[in-house]
Amino acid sequence: MHTLAKLPYDFTALEPIIDAKTMEIHYGKHHQGYVDKLNSALEGNSQLQAYSVEELLQNIDKVPEKIKTAVRNNAGGHANHSLFWTILSPEQTNPSEDLSKQLAKTFGSVENFKKEFEQAALTRFGSGWAWLTLKGGKLKVFSTANQDSPLMDGDIPVLGLDVWEHAYYLSYQNKRADYVGNFWKIVNWPEVERRLEAARY
Ligand code: MN
């Protein structure tokens, strides 16, 4: 059984960037919904039930056709949100000197990285995610549609931003750019760096 991990902070912790009501519904209804639907899709398949959510996504081609879409959407939703909660923090943090160097090496500067990431988030039409991932030792920025996980293509996500309207609509309505711009104020950079280091080994 897949389960929802406890949030590492209160619903109010990310205010005013993300309001408490949005957090409550996003975590308690949307994320819980992905977990529940994933469990029900896997019902009766003890082999797939033994896989972690990451393993399911990395081996999506082996999932039977009949439940593939349900697993792709709901394992994706579960994995994406599980990462998302951990890379947010009520405490203001900054990329370390080492992480800044790594970002600058690939994107020119930390500011350029942020611009590219924002561009990915803003040009994703409809629902989806913007990502910073590691693949083959290289950092990449791109977006995915719906709940598609970078893990399905062998990328390891280290930073992700949910740009579904359910993530921001109560506070920001149609102003996705304001939500995306404010995101940097609540990024948990030490966690991003920890994930990047883990992805490298
Ligand atoms: Mn979401």
PDB file of C-alpha atoms and ligand atoms in Angstrom:
ATOM      1  CA  MET A   1       0.000   0.000   0.000  1.00  0.00           C
ATOM      2  CA  HIS A   2       1.237   3.436  -0.923  1.00  0.00           C
ATOM      3  CA  THR A   3       0.643   6.039   1.739  1.00  0.00           C
ATOM      4  CA  LEU A   4       0.760   9.792   2.088  1.00  0.00           C
ATOM      5  CA  ALA A   5       3.790  10.954   4.082  1.00  0.00           C
ATOM      6  CA  LYS A   6       3.222  13.555   6.762  1.00  0.00           C
ATOM      7  CA  LEU A   7       3.806  17.151   5.607  1.00  0.00           C
ATOM      8  CA  PRO A   8       7.063  18.497   7.082  1.00  0.00           C
ATOM      9  CA  TYR A   9       5.281  21.771   8.097  1.00  0.00           C
ATOM     10  CA  ASP A  10       1.792  23.127   8.863  1.00  0.00           C
ATOM     11  CA  PHE A  11      -0.732  24.143   6.204  1.00  0.00           C
ATOM     12  CA  THR A  12      -0.145  27.778   7.192  1.00  0.00           C
ATOM     13  CA  ALA A  13       3.668  27.554   7.052  1.00  0.00           C
ATOM     14  CA  LEU A  14       4.138  28.733   3.466  1.00  0.00           C
ATOM     15  CA  GLU A  15       1.810  31.725   3.711  1.00  0.00           C
ATOM     16  CA  PRO A  16       1.524  34.183   2.088  1.00  0.00           C
ATOM     17  CA  ILE A  17       3.243  32.499  -0.889  1.00  0.00           C
ATOM     18  CA  ILE A  18       0.947  29.471  -0.701  1.00  0.00           C
ATOM     19  CA  ASP A  19      -2.216  29.922   1.363  1.00  0.00           C
ATOM     20  CA  ALA A  20      -3.341  27.397   3.986  1.00  0.00           C
ATOM     21  CA  LYS A  21      -6.578  26.448   2.198  1.00  0.00           C
ATOM     22  CA  THR A  22      -4.658  25.609  -0.980  1.00  0.00           C
ATOM     23  CA  MET A  23      -2.196  23.491   1.010  1.00  0.00           C
ATOM     24  CA  GLU A  24      -5.014  21.679   2.812  1.00  0.00           C
ATOM     25  CA  ILE A  25      -6.887  20.790  -0.383  1.00  0.00           C
ATOM     26  CA  HIS A  26      -3.752  20.154  -2.426  1.00  0.00           C
ATOM     27  CA  TYR A  27      -2.220  17.754   0.089  1.00  0.00           C
ATOM     28  CA  GLY A  28      -5.342  16.287   1.685  1.00  0.00           C
ATOM     29  CA  LYS A  29      -7.533  15.899  -1.413  1.00  0.00           C
ATOM     30  CA  HIS A  30      -5.420  16.010  -4.582  1.00  0.00           C
ATOM     31  CA  HIS A  31      -2.327  14.161  -3.357  1.00  0.00           C
ATOM     32  CA  GLN A  32      -4.405  11.750  -1.261  1.00  0.00           C
ATOM     33  CA  GLY A  33      -6.513  11.117  -4.350  1.00  0.00           C
ATOM     34  CA  TYR A  34      -3.472  10.068  -6.404  1.00  0.00           C
ATOM     35  CA  VAL A  35      -2.387   7.706  -3.633  1.00  0.00           C
ATOM     36  CA  ASP A  36      -5.850   6.140  -3.340  1.00  0.00           C
ATOM     37  CA  LYS A  37      -6.264   5.726  -7.095  1.00  0.00           C
ATOM     38  CA  LEU A  38      -2.769   4.247  -7.409  1.00  0.00           C
ATOM     39  CA  ASN A  39      -3.563   1.677  -4.721  1.00  0.00           C
ATOM     40  CA  SER A  40      -6.820   0.763  -6.389  1.00  0.00           C
ATOM     41  CA  ALA A  41      -5.149   0.447  -9.830  1.00  0.00           C
ATOM     42  CA  LEU A  42      -2.596  -1.989  -8.346  1.00  0.00           C
ATOM     43  CA  GLU A  43      -5.181  -4.080  -6.518  1.00  0.00           C
ATOM     44  CA  GLY A  44      -4.669  -7.796  -7.122  1.00  0.00           C
ATOM     45  CA  ASN A  45      -1.205  -7.358  -8.680  1.00  0.00           C
ATOM     46  CA  SER A  46       1.181  -8.391  -5.901  1.00  0.00           C
ATOM     47  CA  GLN A  47       4.229  -8.050  -8.160  1.00  0.00           C
ATOM     48  CA  LEU A  48       3.575  -4.381  -8.922  1.00  0.00           C
ATOM     49  CA  GLN A  49       2.454  -3.733  -5.347  1.00  0.00           C
ATOM     50  CA  ALA A  50       5.978  -4.601  -4.215  1.00  0.00           C
ATOM     51  CA  TYR A  51       7.483  -1.799  -6.333  1.00  0.00           C
ATOM     52  CA  SER A  52       8.186   1.636  -4.902  1.00  0.00           C
ATOM     53  CA  VAL A  53       6.443   4.496  -6.659  1.00  0.00           C
ATOM     54  CA  GLU A  54       9.762   5.455  -8.284  1.00  0.00           C
ATOM     55  CA  GLU A  55      10.318   1.885  -9.521  1.00  0.00           C
ATOM     56  CA  LEU A  56       6.818   1.815 -11.006  1.00  0.00           C
ATOM     57  CA  LEU A  57       7.555   4.963 -13.011  1.00  0.00           C
ATOM     58  CA  GLN A  58      11.035   3.848 -14.079  1.00  0.00           C
ATOM     59  CA  ASN A  59       9.494   0.588 -15.318  1.00  0.00           C
ATOM     60  CA  ILE A  60       6.270   1.993 -16.726  1.00  0.00           C
ATOM     61  CA  ASP A  61       6.749  -0.051 -19.937  1.00  0.00           C
ATOM     62  CA  LYS A  62       6.346  -3.249 -17.926  1.00  0.00           C
ATOM     63  CA  VAL A  63       2.997  -2.207 -16.478  1.00  0.00           C
ATOM     64  CA  PRO A  64       0.082  -4.059 -18.124  1.00  0.00           C
ATOM     65  CA  GLU A  65      -1.682  -1.975 -20.791  1.00  0.00           C
ATOM     66  CA  LYS A  66      -5.004  -2.185 -18.969  1.00  0.00           C
ATOM     67  CA  ILE A  67      -3.716  -0.203 -15.947  1.00  0.00           C
ATOM     68  CA  LYS A  68      -0.851   1.698 -17.567  1.00  0.00           C
ATOM     69  CA  THR A  69      -2.650   5.048 -17.839  1.00  0.00           C
ATOM     70  CA  ALA A  70      -3.922   4.852 -14.264  1.00  0.00           C
ATOM     71  CA  VAL A  71      -0.431   4.009 -12.975  1.00  0.00           C
ATOM     72  CA  ARG A  72       1.249   6.688 -15.098  1.00  0.00           C
ATOM     73  CA  ASN A  73      -1.142   9.395 -13.846  1.00  0.00           C
ATOM     74  CA  ASN A  74      -1.428   8.359 -10.217  1.00  0.00           C
ATOM     75  CA  ALA A  75       2.078   7.059  -9.511  1.00  0.00           C
ATOM     76  CA  GLY A  76       3.245  10.222 -11.266  1.00  0.00           C
ATOM     77  CA  GLY A  77       0.933  12.350  -9.138  1.00  0.00           C
ATOM     78  CA  HIS A  78       2.098  10.597  -5.976  1.00  0.00           C
ATOM     79  CA  ALA A  79       5.826  10.866  -6.763  1.00  0.00           C
ATOM     80  CA  ASN A  80       5.631  14.445  -8.038  1.00  0.00           C
ATOM     81  CA  HIS A  81       3.768  15.742  -4.983  1.00  0.00           C
ATOM     82  CA  SER A  82       5.935  13.764  -2.556  1.00  0.00           C
ATOM     83  CA  LEU A  83       8.965  15.551  -3.993  1.00  0.00           C
ATOM     84  CA  PHE A  84       7.189  18.914  -4.133  1.00  0.00           C
ATOM     85  CA  TRP A  85       6.375  19.085  -0.395  1.00  0.00           C
ATOM     86  CA  THR A  86       9.988  18.400   0.535  1.00  0.00           C
ATOM     87  CA  ILE A  87      11.552  20.993  -1.753  1.00  0.00           C
ATOM     88  CA  LEU A  88       9.413  23.736  -0.180  1.00  0.00           C
ATOM     89  CA  SER A  89      10.329  25.357   3.103  1.00  0.00           C
ATOM     90  CA  PRO A  90       8.962  28.137   5.292  1.00  0.00           C
ATOM     91  CA  GLU A  91      12.558  29.134   5.976  1.00  0.00           C
ATOM     92  CA  GLN A  92      14.362  31.346   3.509  1.00  0.00           C
ATOM     93  CA  THR A  93      17.297  29.428   2.050  1.00  0.00           C
ATOM     94  CA  ASN A  94      19.766  30.004  -0.771  1.00  0.00           C
ATOM     95  CA  PRO A  95      21.697  27.701  -3.076  1.00  0.00           C
ATOM     96  CA  SER A  96      25.087  26.862  -1.536  1.00  0.00           C
ATOM     97  CA  GLU A  97      28.253  28.023  -3.235  1.00  0.00           C
ATOM     98  CA  ASP A  98      28.787  24.546  -4.662  1.00  0.00           C
ATOM     99  CA  LEU A  99      25.233  24.229  -5.993  1.00  0.00           C
ATOM    100  CA  SER A 100      25.459  27.748  -7.439  1.00  0.00           C
ATOM    101  CA  LYS A 101      28.601  26.704  -9.305  1.00  0.00           C
ATOM    102  CA  GLN A 102      26.916  23.586 -10.653  1.00  0.00           C
ATOM    103  CA  LEU A 103      23.935  25.627 -11.854  1.00  0.00           C
ATOM    104  CA  ALA A 104      26.206  28.271 -13.376  1.00  0.00           C
ATOM    105  CA  LYS A 105      28.222  25.619 -15.199  1.00  0.00           C
ATOM    106  CA  THR A 106      25.131  24.386 -17.034  1.00  0.00           C
ATOM    107  CA  PHE A 107      22.966  27.498 -17.293  1.00  0.00           C
ATOM    108  CA  GLY A 108      25.500  30.347 -17.173  1.00  0.00           C
ATOM    109  CA  SER A 109      24.370  31.653 -13.788  1.00  0.00           C
ATOM    110  CA  VAL A 110      21.862  30.951 -11.034  1.00  0.00           C
ATOM    111  CA  GLU A 111      19.729  33.803 -12.415  1.00  0.00           C
ATOM    112  CA  ASN A 112      19.751  32.246 -15.884  1.00  0.00           C
ATOM    113  CA  PHE A 113      18.792  28.898 -14.417  1.00  0.00           C
ATOM    114  CA  LYS A 114      15.831  30.553 -12.695  1.00  0.00           C
ATOM    115  CA  LYS A 115      14.818  32.255 -15.942  1.00  0.00           C
ATOM    116  CA  GLU A 116      14.922  28.976 -17.859  1.00  0.00           C
ATOM    117  CA  PHE A 117      12.962  27.209 -15.151  1.00  0.00           C
ATOM    118  CA  GLU A 118      10.341  29.982 -15.063  1.00  0.00           C
ATOM    119  CA  GLN A 119      10.090  29.844 -18.838  1.00  0.00           C
ATOM    120  CA  ALA A 120       9.434  26.092 -18.650  1.00  0.00           C
ATOM    121  CA  ALA A 121       6.754  26.687 -16.004  1.00  0.00           C
ATOM    122  CA  LEU A 122       5.058  29.507 -17.921  1.00  0.00           C
ATOM    123  CA  THR A 123       5.065  27.859 -21.337  1.00  0.00           C
ATOM    124  CA  ARG A 124       3.565  24.590 -20.121  1.00  0.00           C
ATOM    125  CA  PHE A 125       0.098  24.883 -21.661  1.00  0.00           C
ATOM    126  CA  GLY A 126      -2.602  23.575 -19.343  1.00  0.00           C
ATOM    127  CA  SER A 127      -1.597  21.394 -16.414  1.00  0.00           C
ATOM    128  CA  GLY A 128       1.861  20.061 -15.664  1.00  0.00           C
ATOM    129  CA  TRP A 129       5.172  20.555 -13.933  1.00  0.00           C
ATOM    130  CA  ALA A 130       8.475  22.389 -14.413  1.00  0.00           C
ATOM    131  CA  TRP A 131      11.594  20.425 -13.504  1.00  0.00           C
ATOM    132  CA  LEU A 132      15.276  20.531 -12.764  1.00  0.00           C
ATOM    133  CA  THR A 133      16.574  17.001 -13.283  1.00  0.00           C
ATOM    134  CA  LEU A 134      19.796  15.071 -13.530  1.00  0.00           C
ATOM    135  CA  LYS A 135      20.315  12.614 -16.385  1.00  0.00           C
ATOM    136  CA  GLY A 136      23.625  11.074 -17.395  1.00  0.00           C
ATOM    137  CA  GLY A 137      25.414  13.431 -15.019  1.00  0.00           C
ATOM    138  CA  LYS A 138      23.871  16.518 -16.676  1.00  0.00           C
ATOM    139  CA  LEU A 139      21.421  19.040 -15.252  1.00  0.00           C
ATOM    140  CA  LYS A 140      18.353  19.753 -17.386  1.00  0.00           C
ATOM    141  CA  VAL A 141      15.324  22.043 -17.224  1.00  0.00           C
ATOM    142  CA  PHE A 142      12.062  21.137 -18.936  1.00  0.00           C
ATOM    143  CA  SER A 143       8.367  20.690 -18.256  1.00  0.00           C
ATOM    144  CA  THR A 144       6.020  17.726 -18.390  1.00  0.00           C
ATOM    145  CA  ALA A 145       2.286  17.550 -19.053  1.00  0.00           C
ATOM    146  CA  ASN A 146      -0.306  16.430 -16.520  1.00  0.00           C
ATOM    147  CA  GLN A 147       1.332  14.200 -13.872  1.00  0.00           C
ATOM    148  CA  ASP A 148       4.012  12.758 -16.143  1.00  0.00           C
ATOM    149  CA  SER A 149       7.129  12.047 -14.101  1.00  0.00           C
ATOM    150  CA  PRO A 150      10.686  12.666 -15.363  1.00  0.00           C
ATOM    151  CA  LEU A 151      11.469   9.215 -13.906  1.00  0.00           C
ATOM    152  CA  MET A 152       9.642   7.623 -16.858  1.00  0.00           C
ATOM    153  CA  ASP A 153      12.424   8.897 -19.142  1.00  0.00           C
ATOM    154  CA  GLY A 154      15.313   8.072 -16.824  1.00  0.00           C
ATOM    155  CA  ASP A 155      15.672  11.585 -15.441  1.00  0.00           C
ATOM    156  CA  ILE A 156      16.031  12.060 -11.698  1.00  0.00           C
ATOM    157  CA  PRO A 157      14.029  15.086 -10.548  1.00  0.00           C
ATOM    158  CA  VAL A 158      15.711  17.308  -7.953  1.00  0.00           C
ATOM    159  CA  LEU A 159      13.405  20.353  -8.095  1.00  0.00           C
ATOM    160  CA  GLY A 160       9.825  20.517  -9.340  1.00  0.00           C
ATOM    161  CA  LEU A 161       7.073  23.109  -9.521  1.00  0.00           C
ATOM    162  CA  ASP A 162       3.426  22.154  -9.794  1.00  0.00           C
ATOM    163  CA  VAL A 163       1.738  24.477 -12.300  1.00  0.00           C
ATOM    164  CA  TRP A 164      -1.704  22.856 -12.190  1.00  0.00           C
ATOM    165  CA  GLU A 165      -4.303  25.530 -11.360  1.00  0.00           C
ATOM    166  CA  HIS A 166      -5.160  23.578  -8.180  1.00  0.00           C
ATOM    167  CA  ALA A 167      -1.695  24.555  -6.906  1.00  0.00           C
ATOM    168  CA  TYR A 168      -2.263  28.321  -7.054  1.00  0.00           C
ATOM    169  CA  TYR A 169      -5.728  29.354  -8.200  1.00  0.00           C
ATOM    170  CA  LEU A 170      -7.220  30.411  -4.827  1.00  0.00           C
ATOM    171  CA  SER A 171      -4.536  33.053  -4.252  1.00  0.00           C
ATOM    172  CA  TYR A 172      -3.305  33.852  -7.731  1.00  0.00           C
ATOM    173  CA  GLN A 173      -6.273  33.093 -10.036  1.00  0.00           C
ATOM    174  CA  ASN A 174      -4.976  33.398 -13.615  1.00  0.00           C
ATOM    175  CA  LYS A 175      -1.638  34.937 -12.591  1.00  0.00           C
ATOM    176  CA  ARG A 176       0.623  31.915 -12.951  1.00  0.00           C
ATOM    177  CA  ALA A 177       3.656  34.174 -13.464  1.00  0.00           C
ATOM    178  CA  ASP A 178       3.241  35.693  -9.977  1.00  0.00           C
ATOM    179  CA  TYR A 179       3.032  32.230  -8.419  1.00  0.00           C
ATOM    180  CA  VAL A 180       6.102  31.064 -10.342  1.00  0.00           C
ATOM    181  CA  GLY A 181       8.077  34.187  -9.388  1.00  0.00           C
ATOM    182  CA  ASN A 182       7.162  33.802  -5.708  1.00  0.00           C
ATOM    183  CA  PHE A 183       8.148  30.126  -5.710  1.00  0.00           C
ATOM    184  CA  TRP A 184      11.835  31.028  -5.273  1.00  0.00           C
ATOM    185  CA  LYS A 185      11.071  32.527  -1.834  1.00  0.00           C
ATOM    186  CA  ILE A 186      10.049  29.106  -0.484  1.00  0.00           C
ATOM    187  CA  VAL A 187      12.464  26.727  -2.220  1.00  0.00           C
ATOM    188  CA  ASN A 188      14.259  24.420   0.198  1.00  0.00           C
ATOM    189  CA  TRP A 189      17.704  24.649  -1.429  1.00  0.00           C
ATOM    190  CA  PRO A 190      19.480  22.318   1.020  1.00  0.00           C
ATOM    191  CA  GLU A 191      16.952  19.612   0.089  1.00  0.00           C
ATOM    192  CA  VAL A 192      17.455  20.270  -3.639  1.00  0.00           C
ATOM    193  CA  GLU A 193      21.200  19.901  -3.147  1.00  0.00           C
ATOM    194  CA  ARG A 194      20.755  16.754  -1.070  1.00  0.00           C
ATOM    195  CA  ARG A 195      18.644  15.229  -3.856  1.00  0.00           C
ATOM    196  CA  LEU A 196      21.197  16.240  -6.466  1.00  0.00           C
ATOM    197  CA  GLU A 197      24.071  14.678  -4.531  1.00  0.00           C
ATOM    198  CA  ALA A 198      22.031  11.474  -4.072  1.00  0.00           C
ATOM    199  CA  ALA A 199      21.231  11.437  -7.801  1.00  0.00           C
ATOM    200  CA  ARG A 200      24.911  11.657  -8.714  1.00  0.00           C
ATOM    201  CA  TYR A 201      25.813   8.463  -6.854  1.00  0.00           C
TER     202      TYR A 201
HETATM  203 MN    MN B   1      -0.783  19.301  -7.546  1.00  0.00          MN
END
